[in-house]
XYZ file of C-alpha atoms in Angstrom:
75
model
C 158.905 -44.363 -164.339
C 156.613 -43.198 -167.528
C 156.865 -40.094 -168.667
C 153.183 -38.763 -167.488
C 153.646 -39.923 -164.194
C 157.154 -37.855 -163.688
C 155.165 -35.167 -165.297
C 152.384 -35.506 -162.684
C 155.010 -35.788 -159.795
C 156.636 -32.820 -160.906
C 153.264 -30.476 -160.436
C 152.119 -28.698 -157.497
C 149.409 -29.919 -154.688
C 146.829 -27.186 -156.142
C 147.696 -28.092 -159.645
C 146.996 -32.255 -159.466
C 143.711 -31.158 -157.720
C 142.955 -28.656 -160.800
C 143.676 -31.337 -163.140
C 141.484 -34.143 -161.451
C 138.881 -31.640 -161.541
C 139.155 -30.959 -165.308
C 138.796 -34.373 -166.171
C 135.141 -33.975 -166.630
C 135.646 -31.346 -168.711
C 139.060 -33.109 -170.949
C 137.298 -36.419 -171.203
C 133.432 -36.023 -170.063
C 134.142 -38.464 -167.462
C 134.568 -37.594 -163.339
C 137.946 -38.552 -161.965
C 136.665 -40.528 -159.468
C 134.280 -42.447 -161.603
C 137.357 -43.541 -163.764
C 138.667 -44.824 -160.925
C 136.210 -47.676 -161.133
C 137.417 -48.957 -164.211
C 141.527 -47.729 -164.033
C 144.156 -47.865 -161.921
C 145.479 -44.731 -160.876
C 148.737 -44.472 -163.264
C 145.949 -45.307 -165.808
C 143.513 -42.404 -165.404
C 146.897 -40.022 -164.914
C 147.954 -41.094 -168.721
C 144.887 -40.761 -170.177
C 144.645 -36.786 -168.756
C 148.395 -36.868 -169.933
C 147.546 -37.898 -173.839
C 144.545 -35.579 -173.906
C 146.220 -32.584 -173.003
C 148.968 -33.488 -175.679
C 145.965 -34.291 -178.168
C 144.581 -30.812 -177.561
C 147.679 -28.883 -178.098
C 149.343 -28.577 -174.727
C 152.893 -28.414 -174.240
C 153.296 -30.220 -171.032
C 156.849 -30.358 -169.199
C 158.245 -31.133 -165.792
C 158.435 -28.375 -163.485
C 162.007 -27.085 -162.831
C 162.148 -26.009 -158.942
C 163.439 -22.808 -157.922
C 163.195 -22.437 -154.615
C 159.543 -22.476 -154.179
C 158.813 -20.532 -157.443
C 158.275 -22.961 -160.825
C 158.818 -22.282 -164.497
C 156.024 -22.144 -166.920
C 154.413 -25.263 -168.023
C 151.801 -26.136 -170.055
C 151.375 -23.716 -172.635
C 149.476 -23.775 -175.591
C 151.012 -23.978 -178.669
């Protein structure tokens, strides 16, 4: 599996629906509108590259219990 899909597996129900919602704002593009043009694993990487463009420090969750370490800082 690529790496920004076992990042995106690794986040939170409330968090994937954050970041589909920010992609208007990341890329000036709707999530759903990419969706015409990109597979889903597609649309998922570009978010993924973005966020690393912009400074982000994005890692897999580590579970503990039901509470998560930090992830995605800024640098």
């Amino acid at each position: 599996m690529r790496k920004h899909m076992i990042w995106y597996r690794s986040l939170d129900i409330l968090q994937k629906i954050n970041l589909k919602e920010s992609s208007n704002i990341l890329i000036g593009v709707e999530f759903s509108s990419l969706g015409k043009l990109l597979t889903f694993d597609n649309r998922i990487e570009i978010l993924y590259n973005k966020l690393i463009k912009d400074g982000f420090e994005l890692r897999e969750y580590k579970a503990i219990g039901n509470i998560h370490e930090n992830q995605g800082e800024r640098k």
